[in-house]
Short mmCIF file of C-alpha atoms and ligand atoms in Angstrom, two decimals:
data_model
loop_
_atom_site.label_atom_id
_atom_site.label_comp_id
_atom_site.label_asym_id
_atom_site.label_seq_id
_atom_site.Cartn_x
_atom_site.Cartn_y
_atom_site.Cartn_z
CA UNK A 887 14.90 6.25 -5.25
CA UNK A 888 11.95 5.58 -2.32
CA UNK A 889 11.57 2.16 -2.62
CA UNK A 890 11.57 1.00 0.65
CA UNK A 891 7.72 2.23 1.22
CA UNK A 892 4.48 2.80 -0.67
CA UNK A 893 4.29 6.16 -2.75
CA UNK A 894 1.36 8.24 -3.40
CA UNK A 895 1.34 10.93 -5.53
CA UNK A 896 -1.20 13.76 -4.55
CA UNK A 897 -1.75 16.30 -7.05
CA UNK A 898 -2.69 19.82 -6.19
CA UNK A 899 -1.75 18.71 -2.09
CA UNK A 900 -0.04 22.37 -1.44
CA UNK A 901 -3.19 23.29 0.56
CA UNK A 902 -6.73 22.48 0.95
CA UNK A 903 -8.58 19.10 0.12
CA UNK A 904 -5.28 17.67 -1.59
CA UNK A 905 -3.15 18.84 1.68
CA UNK A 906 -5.44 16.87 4.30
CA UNK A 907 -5.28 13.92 2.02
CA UNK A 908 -1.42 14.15 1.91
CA UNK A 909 -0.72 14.30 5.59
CA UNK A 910 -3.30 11.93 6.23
CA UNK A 911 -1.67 9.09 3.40
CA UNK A 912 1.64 10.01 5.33
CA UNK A 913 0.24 8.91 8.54
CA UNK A 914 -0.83 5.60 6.72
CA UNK A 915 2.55 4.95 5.72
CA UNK A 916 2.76 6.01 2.58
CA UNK A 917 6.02 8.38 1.00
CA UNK A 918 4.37 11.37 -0.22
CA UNK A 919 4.49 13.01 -3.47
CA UNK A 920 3.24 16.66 -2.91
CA UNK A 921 2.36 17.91 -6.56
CA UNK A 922 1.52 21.26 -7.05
CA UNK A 923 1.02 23.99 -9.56
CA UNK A 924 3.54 26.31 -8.07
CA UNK A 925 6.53 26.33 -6.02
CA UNK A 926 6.64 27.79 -2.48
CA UNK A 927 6.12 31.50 -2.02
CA UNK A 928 9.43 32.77 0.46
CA UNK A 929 7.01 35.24 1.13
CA UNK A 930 4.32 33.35 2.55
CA UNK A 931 6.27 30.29 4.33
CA UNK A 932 3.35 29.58 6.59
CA UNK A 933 1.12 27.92 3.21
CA UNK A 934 1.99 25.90 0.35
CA UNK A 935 4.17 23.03 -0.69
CA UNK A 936 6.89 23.74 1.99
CA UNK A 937 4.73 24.06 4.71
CA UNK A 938 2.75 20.53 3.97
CA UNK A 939 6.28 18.91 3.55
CA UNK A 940 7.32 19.96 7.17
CA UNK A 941 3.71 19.09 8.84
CA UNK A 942 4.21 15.36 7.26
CA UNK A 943 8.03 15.29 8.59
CA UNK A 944 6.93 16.72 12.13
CA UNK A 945 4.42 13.47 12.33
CA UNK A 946 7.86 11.31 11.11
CA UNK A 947 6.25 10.61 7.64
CA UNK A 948 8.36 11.90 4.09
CA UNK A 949 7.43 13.78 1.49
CA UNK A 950 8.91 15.41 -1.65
CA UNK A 951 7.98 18.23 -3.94
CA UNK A 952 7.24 18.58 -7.40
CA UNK A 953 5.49 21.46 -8.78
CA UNK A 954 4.12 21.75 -12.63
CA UNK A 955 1.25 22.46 -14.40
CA UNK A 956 -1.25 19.69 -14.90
CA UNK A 957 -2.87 21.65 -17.72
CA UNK A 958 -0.22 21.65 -20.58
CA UNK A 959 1.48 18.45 -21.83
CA UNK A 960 5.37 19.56 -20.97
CA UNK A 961 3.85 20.22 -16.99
CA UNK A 962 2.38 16.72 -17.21
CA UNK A 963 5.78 15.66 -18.36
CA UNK A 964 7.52 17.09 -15.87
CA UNK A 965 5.55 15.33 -13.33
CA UNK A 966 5.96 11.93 -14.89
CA UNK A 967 9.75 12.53 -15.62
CA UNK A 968 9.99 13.88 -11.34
CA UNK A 969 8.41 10.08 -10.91
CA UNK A 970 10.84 8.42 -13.35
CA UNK A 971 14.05 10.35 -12.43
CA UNK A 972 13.36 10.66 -8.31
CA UNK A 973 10.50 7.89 -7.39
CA UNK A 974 10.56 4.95 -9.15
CA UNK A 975 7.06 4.27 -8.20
CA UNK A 976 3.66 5.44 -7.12
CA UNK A 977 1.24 2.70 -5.19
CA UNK A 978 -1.71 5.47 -5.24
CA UNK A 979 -2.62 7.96 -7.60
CA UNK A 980 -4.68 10.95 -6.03
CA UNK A 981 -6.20 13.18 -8.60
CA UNK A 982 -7.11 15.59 -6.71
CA UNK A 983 -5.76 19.36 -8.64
CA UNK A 984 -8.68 21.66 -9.62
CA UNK A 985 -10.01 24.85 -10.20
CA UNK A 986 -13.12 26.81 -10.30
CA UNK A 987 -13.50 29.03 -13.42
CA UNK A 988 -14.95 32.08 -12.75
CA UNK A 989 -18.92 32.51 -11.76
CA UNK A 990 -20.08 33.47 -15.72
CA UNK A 991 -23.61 32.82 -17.05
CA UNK A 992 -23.35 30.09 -19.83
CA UNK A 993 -24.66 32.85 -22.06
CA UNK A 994 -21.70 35.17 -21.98
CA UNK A 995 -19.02 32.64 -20.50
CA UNK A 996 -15.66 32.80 -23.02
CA UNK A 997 -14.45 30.00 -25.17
CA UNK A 998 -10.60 30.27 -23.55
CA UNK A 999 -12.36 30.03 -20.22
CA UNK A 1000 -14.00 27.20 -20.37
CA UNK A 1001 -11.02 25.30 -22.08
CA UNK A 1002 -8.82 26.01 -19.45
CA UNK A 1003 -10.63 24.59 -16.71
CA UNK A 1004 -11.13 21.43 -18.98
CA UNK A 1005 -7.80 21.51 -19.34
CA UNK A 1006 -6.66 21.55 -15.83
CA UNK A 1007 -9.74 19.65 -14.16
CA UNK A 1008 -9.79 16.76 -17.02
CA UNK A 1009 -7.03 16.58 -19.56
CA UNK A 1010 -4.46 17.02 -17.25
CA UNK A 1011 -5.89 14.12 -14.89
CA UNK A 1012 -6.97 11.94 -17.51
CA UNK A 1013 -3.35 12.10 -19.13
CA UNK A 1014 -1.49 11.88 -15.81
CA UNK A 1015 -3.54 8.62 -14.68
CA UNK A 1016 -2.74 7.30 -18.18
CA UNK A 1017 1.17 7.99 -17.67
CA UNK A 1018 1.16 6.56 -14.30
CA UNK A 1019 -1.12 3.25 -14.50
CA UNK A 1020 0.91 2.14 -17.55
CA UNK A 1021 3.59 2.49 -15.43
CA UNK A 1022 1.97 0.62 -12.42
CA UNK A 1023 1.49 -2.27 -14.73
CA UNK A 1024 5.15 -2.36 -15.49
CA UNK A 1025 6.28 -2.03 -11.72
CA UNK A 1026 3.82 -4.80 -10.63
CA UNK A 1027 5.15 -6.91 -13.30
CA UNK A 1028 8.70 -5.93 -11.72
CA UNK A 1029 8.17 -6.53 -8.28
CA UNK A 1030 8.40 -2.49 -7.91
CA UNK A 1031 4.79 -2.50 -6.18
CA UNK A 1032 2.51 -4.77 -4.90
CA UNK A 1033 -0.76 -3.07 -6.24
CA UNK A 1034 -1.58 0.18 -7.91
CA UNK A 1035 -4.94 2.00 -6.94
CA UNK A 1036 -6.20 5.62 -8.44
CA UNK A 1037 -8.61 8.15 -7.19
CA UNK A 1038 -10.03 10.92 -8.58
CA UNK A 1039 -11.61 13.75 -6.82
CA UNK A 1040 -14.58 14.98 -8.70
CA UNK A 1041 -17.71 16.88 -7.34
CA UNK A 1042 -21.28 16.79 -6.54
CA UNK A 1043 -21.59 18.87 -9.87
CA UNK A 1044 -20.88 15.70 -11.71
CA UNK A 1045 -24.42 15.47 -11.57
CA UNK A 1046 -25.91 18.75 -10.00
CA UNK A 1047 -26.66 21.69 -12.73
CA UNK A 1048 -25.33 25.04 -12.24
CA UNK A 1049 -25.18 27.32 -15.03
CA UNK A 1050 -22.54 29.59 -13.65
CA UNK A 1051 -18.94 28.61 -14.19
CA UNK A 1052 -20.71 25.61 -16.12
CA UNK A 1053 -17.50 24.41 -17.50
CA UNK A 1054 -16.43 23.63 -13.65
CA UNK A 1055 -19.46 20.69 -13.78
CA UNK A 1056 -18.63 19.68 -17.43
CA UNK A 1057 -15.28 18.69 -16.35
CA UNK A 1058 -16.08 17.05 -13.64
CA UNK A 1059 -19.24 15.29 -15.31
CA UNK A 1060 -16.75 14.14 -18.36
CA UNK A 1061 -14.26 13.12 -15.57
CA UNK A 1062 -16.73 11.46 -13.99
CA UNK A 1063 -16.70 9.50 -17.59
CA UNK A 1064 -13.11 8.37 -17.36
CA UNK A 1065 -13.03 6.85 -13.95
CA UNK A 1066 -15.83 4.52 -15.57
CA UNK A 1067 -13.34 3.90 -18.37
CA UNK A 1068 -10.04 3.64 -16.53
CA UNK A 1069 -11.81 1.01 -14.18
CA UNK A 1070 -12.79 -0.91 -17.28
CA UNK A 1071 -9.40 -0.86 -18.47
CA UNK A 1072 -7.41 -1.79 -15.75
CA UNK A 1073 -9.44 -4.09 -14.10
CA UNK A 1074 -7.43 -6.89 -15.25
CA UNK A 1075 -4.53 -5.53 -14.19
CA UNK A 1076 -6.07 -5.58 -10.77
CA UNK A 1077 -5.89 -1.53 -10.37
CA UNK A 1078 -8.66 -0.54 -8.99
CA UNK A 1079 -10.29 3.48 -10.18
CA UNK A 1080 -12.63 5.28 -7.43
CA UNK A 1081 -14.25 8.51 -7.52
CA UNK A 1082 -14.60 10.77 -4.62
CA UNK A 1083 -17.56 13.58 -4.66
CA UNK A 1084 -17.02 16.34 -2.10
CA UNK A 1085 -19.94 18.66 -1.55
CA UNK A 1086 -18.46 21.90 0.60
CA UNK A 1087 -15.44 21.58 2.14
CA UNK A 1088 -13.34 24.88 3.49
CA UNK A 1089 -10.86 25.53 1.43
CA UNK A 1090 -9.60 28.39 -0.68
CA UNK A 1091 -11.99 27.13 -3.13
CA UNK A 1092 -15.41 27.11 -1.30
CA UNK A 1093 -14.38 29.84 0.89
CA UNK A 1094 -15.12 32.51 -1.35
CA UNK A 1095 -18.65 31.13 -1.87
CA UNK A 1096 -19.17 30.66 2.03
CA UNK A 1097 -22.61 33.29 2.21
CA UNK A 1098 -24.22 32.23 -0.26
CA UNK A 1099 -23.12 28.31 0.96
CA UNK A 1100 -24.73 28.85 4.33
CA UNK A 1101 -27.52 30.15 3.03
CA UNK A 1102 -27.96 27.34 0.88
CA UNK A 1103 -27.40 25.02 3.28
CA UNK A 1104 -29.57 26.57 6.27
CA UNK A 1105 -32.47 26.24 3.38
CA UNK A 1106 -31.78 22.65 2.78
CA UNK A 1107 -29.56 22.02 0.12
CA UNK A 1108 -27.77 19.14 1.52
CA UNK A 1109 -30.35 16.69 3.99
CA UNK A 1110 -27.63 17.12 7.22
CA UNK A 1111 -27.23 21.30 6.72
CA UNK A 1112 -23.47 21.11 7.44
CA UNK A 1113 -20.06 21.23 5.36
CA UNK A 1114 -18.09 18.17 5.27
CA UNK A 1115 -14.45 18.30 6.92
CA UNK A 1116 -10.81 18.03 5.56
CA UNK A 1117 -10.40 15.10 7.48
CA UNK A 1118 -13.90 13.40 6.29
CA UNK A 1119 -12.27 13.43 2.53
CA UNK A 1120 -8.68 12.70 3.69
CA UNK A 1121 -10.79 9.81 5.55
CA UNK A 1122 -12.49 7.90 2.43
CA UNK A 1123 -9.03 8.61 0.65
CA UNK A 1124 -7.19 6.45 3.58
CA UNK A 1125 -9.82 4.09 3.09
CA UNK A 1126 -9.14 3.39 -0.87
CA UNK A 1127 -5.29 3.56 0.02
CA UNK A 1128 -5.73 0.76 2.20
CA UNK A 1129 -7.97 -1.57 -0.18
CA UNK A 1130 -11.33 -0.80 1.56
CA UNK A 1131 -12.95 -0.35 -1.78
CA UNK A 1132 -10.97 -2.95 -4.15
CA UNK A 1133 -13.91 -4.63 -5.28
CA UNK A 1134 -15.80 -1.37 -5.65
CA UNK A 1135 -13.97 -0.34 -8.81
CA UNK A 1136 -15.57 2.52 -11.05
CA UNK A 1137 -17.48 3.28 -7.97
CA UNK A 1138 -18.75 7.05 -7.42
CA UNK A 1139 -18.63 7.81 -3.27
CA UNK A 1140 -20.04 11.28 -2.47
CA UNK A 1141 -18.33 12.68 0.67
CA UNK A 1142 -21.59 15.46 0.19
CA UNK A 1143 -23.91 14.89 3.29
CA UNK A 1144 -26.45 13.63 1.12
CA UNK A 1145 -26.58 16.26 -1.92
CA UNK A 1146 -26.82 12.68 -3.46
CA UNK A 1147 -30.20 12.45 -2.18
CA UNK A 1148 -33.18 13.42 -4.86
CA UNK A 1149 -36.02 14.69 -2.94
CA UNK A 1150 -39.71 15.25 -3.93
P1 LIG B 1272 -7.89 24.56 -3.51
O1 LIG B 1272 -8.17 25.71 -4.39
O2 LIG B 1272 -7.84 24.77 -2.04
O3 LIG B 1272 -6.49 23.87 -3.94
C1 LIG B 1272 -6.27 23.55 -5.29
C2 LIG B 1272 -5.01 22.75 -5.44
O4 LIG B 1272 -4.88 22.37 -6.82
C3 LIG B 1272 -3.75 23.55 -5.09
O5 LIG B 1272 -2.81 22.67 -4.52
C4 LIG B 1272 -3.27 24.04 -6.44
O6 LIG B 1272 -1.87 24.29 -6.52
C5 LIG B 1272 -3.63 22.84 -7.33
N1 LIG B 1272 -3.76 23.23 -8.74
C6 LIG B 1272 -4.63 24.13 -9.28
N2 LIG B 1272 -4.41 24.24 -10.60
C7 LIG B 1272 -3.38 23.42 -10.90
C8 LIG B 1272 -2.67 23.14 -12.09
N3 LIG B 1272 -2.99 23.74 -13.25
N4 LIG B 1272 -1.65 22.25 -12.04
C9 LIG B 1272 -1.31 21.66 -10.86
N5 LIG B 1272 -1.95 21.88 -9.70
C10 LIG B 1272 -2.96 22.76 -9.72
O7 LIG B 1272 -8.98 23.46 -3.91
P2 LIG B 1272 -9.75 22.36 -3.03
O8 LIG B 1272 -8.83 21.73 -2.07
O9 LIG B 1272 -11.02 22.94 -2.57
O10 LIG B 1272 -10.15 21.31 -4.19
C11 LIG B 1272 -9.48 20.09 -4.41
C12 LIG B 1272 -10.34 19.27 -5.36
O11 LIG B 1272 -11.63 19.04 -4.80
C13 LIG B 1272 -10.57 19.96 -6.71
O12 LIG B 1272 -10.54 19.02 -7.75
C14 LIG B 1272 -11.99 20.51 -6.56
O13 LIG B 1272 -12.63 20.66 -7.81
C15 LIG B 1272 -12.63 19.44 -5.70
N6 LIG B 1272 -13.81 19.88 -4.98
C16 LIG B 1272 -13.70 20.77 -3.94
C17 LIG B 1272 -14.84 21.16 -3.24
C18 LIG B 1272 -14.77 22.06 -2.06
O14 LIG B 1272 -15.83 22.34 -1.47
N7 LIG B 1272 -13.62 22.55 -1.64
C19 LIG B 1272 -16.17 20.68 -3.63
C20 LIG B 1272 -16.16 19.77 -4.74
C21 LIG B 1272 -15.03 19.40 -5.38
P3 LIG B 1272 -1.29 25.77 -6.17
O15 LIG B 1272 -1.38 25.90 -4.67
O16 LIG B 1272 0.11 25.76 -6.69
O17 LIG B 1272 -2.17 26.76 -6.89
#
């Protein structure tokens, strides 16, 4: 058991968005919980869980692994039981696992396809954050931890329309949904539920998409014409970690450059 020192657990924190967040909570003192969907490749040793694990111990932080699938119930379970069994306690809950469904007109797009990105980008966070803040409760009542907080990385397409891959912005637009309703839960239990919007960030993700990004964004589509940074999302996540935004509960904070902004 960690119990000595805060504990966040960080889904989907093997690379991109998730991994700048986890180093960066490691660095703020927390004992990291680097979820995942897979285990290390020993083929690749340079990315993936292993590889954000030694990067956290190299700045003198810790970290353990757990990999599952948020998108079925027994990966979900595995995750909880890793917290049970090995933790004992998270302080902050990072939602932050995702996937983009592949670029298919809303016309043609297939029914499995769309339920499996609603499965990983909002069952499986919606269930986890149930699993875990009823267990905050409990380990505030104990004495366990001082004060639970949960974030949950969603998107500008909460609210922007694309009708490609639309089942990527339903999730996120539904997710968007049960922050509002995990904040009005738990508020008075004192656990306080923020959302985080990213607009581009590099990462495997947006990578793929980076012509037709820069294109976009040369022509306007967010007001400052730049991506956003790993360390600009691992930044607002340090700041909920530390209680910046406690009284902010069920707020949405886009990390977007302004593709907030609604322009005549
Ligand atoms: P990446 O593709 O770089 O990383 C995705 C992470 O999620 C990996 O750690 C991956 O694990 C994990 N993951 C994927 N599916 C599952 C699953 N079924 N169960 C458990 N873990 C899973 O994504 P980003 O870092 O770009 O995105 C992080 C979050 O930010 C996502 O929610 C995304 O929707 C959101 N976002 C990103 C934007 C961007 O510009 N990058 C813009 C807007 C929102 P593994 O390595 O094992 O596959």
């Amino acid at each position: 058991m960690l119990l000595e020192k805060p504990v966040a657990l960080v889904t989907g924190a093997s690379r991109g968005i998730g991994r700048s967040i986890a180093l960066q909570l490691a660095r703020d003192g927390y004992t990291v919980i680097i979820h995942s969907r897979t285990a290390q490749d020993p083929s690749n040793p340079t990315k993936g869980p292993d590889e954000v694990k030694r990067a956290i111990e190299e700045q003198g932080g810790k970290a353990v692994l757990c990999a599952s699938d948020i998108a079925t119930p027994e990966g979900r379970s595995r995750l909880i039981d890793f917290v049970d069994r090995e933790v004992g306690r998270v302080d902050l809950l990072v939602n932050n696992a995702g996937i983009e469904p592949v670029s298919v007109d809303i016309l043609k797009v297939k029914e499995e396809d769309v339920r499996h990105v609603l499965d990983v980008n909002l069952i499986g966070p919606y269930f986890i954050t149930q699993q875990i803040t009823s267990r905050m409760i409990q380990w505030r009542a104990a004495g366990i931890i001082q004060k639970g907080r949960v974030v949950f990385i969603t998107s500008v397409q909460a609210y922007r329309t694309a009708t490609f891959g639309s089942g990527y912005g339903m999730s996120k637009a539904a997710l968007h949904m049960a922050v509002q309703q995990f904040a009005a839960r738990l508020g008075e239990a004192d656990i306080p539920v923020v959302e985080i919007r990213p607009g581009v960030i590099p990462t495997d993700m947006s990578l793929v998409h980076k012509e037709g990004i820069d294109r976009k964004l040369a022509e306007g589509w967010a007001p400052t014409r730049r991506w956003g940074s790993l360390e600009e999302m691992a930044n607002m996540v340090s700041c909920v970690g530390k209680g910046v935004f406690d009284y902010s509960t069920g707020a949405a904070i886009d990390v977007s450059g302004g593709m907030n902004i609604f322009k005549l």
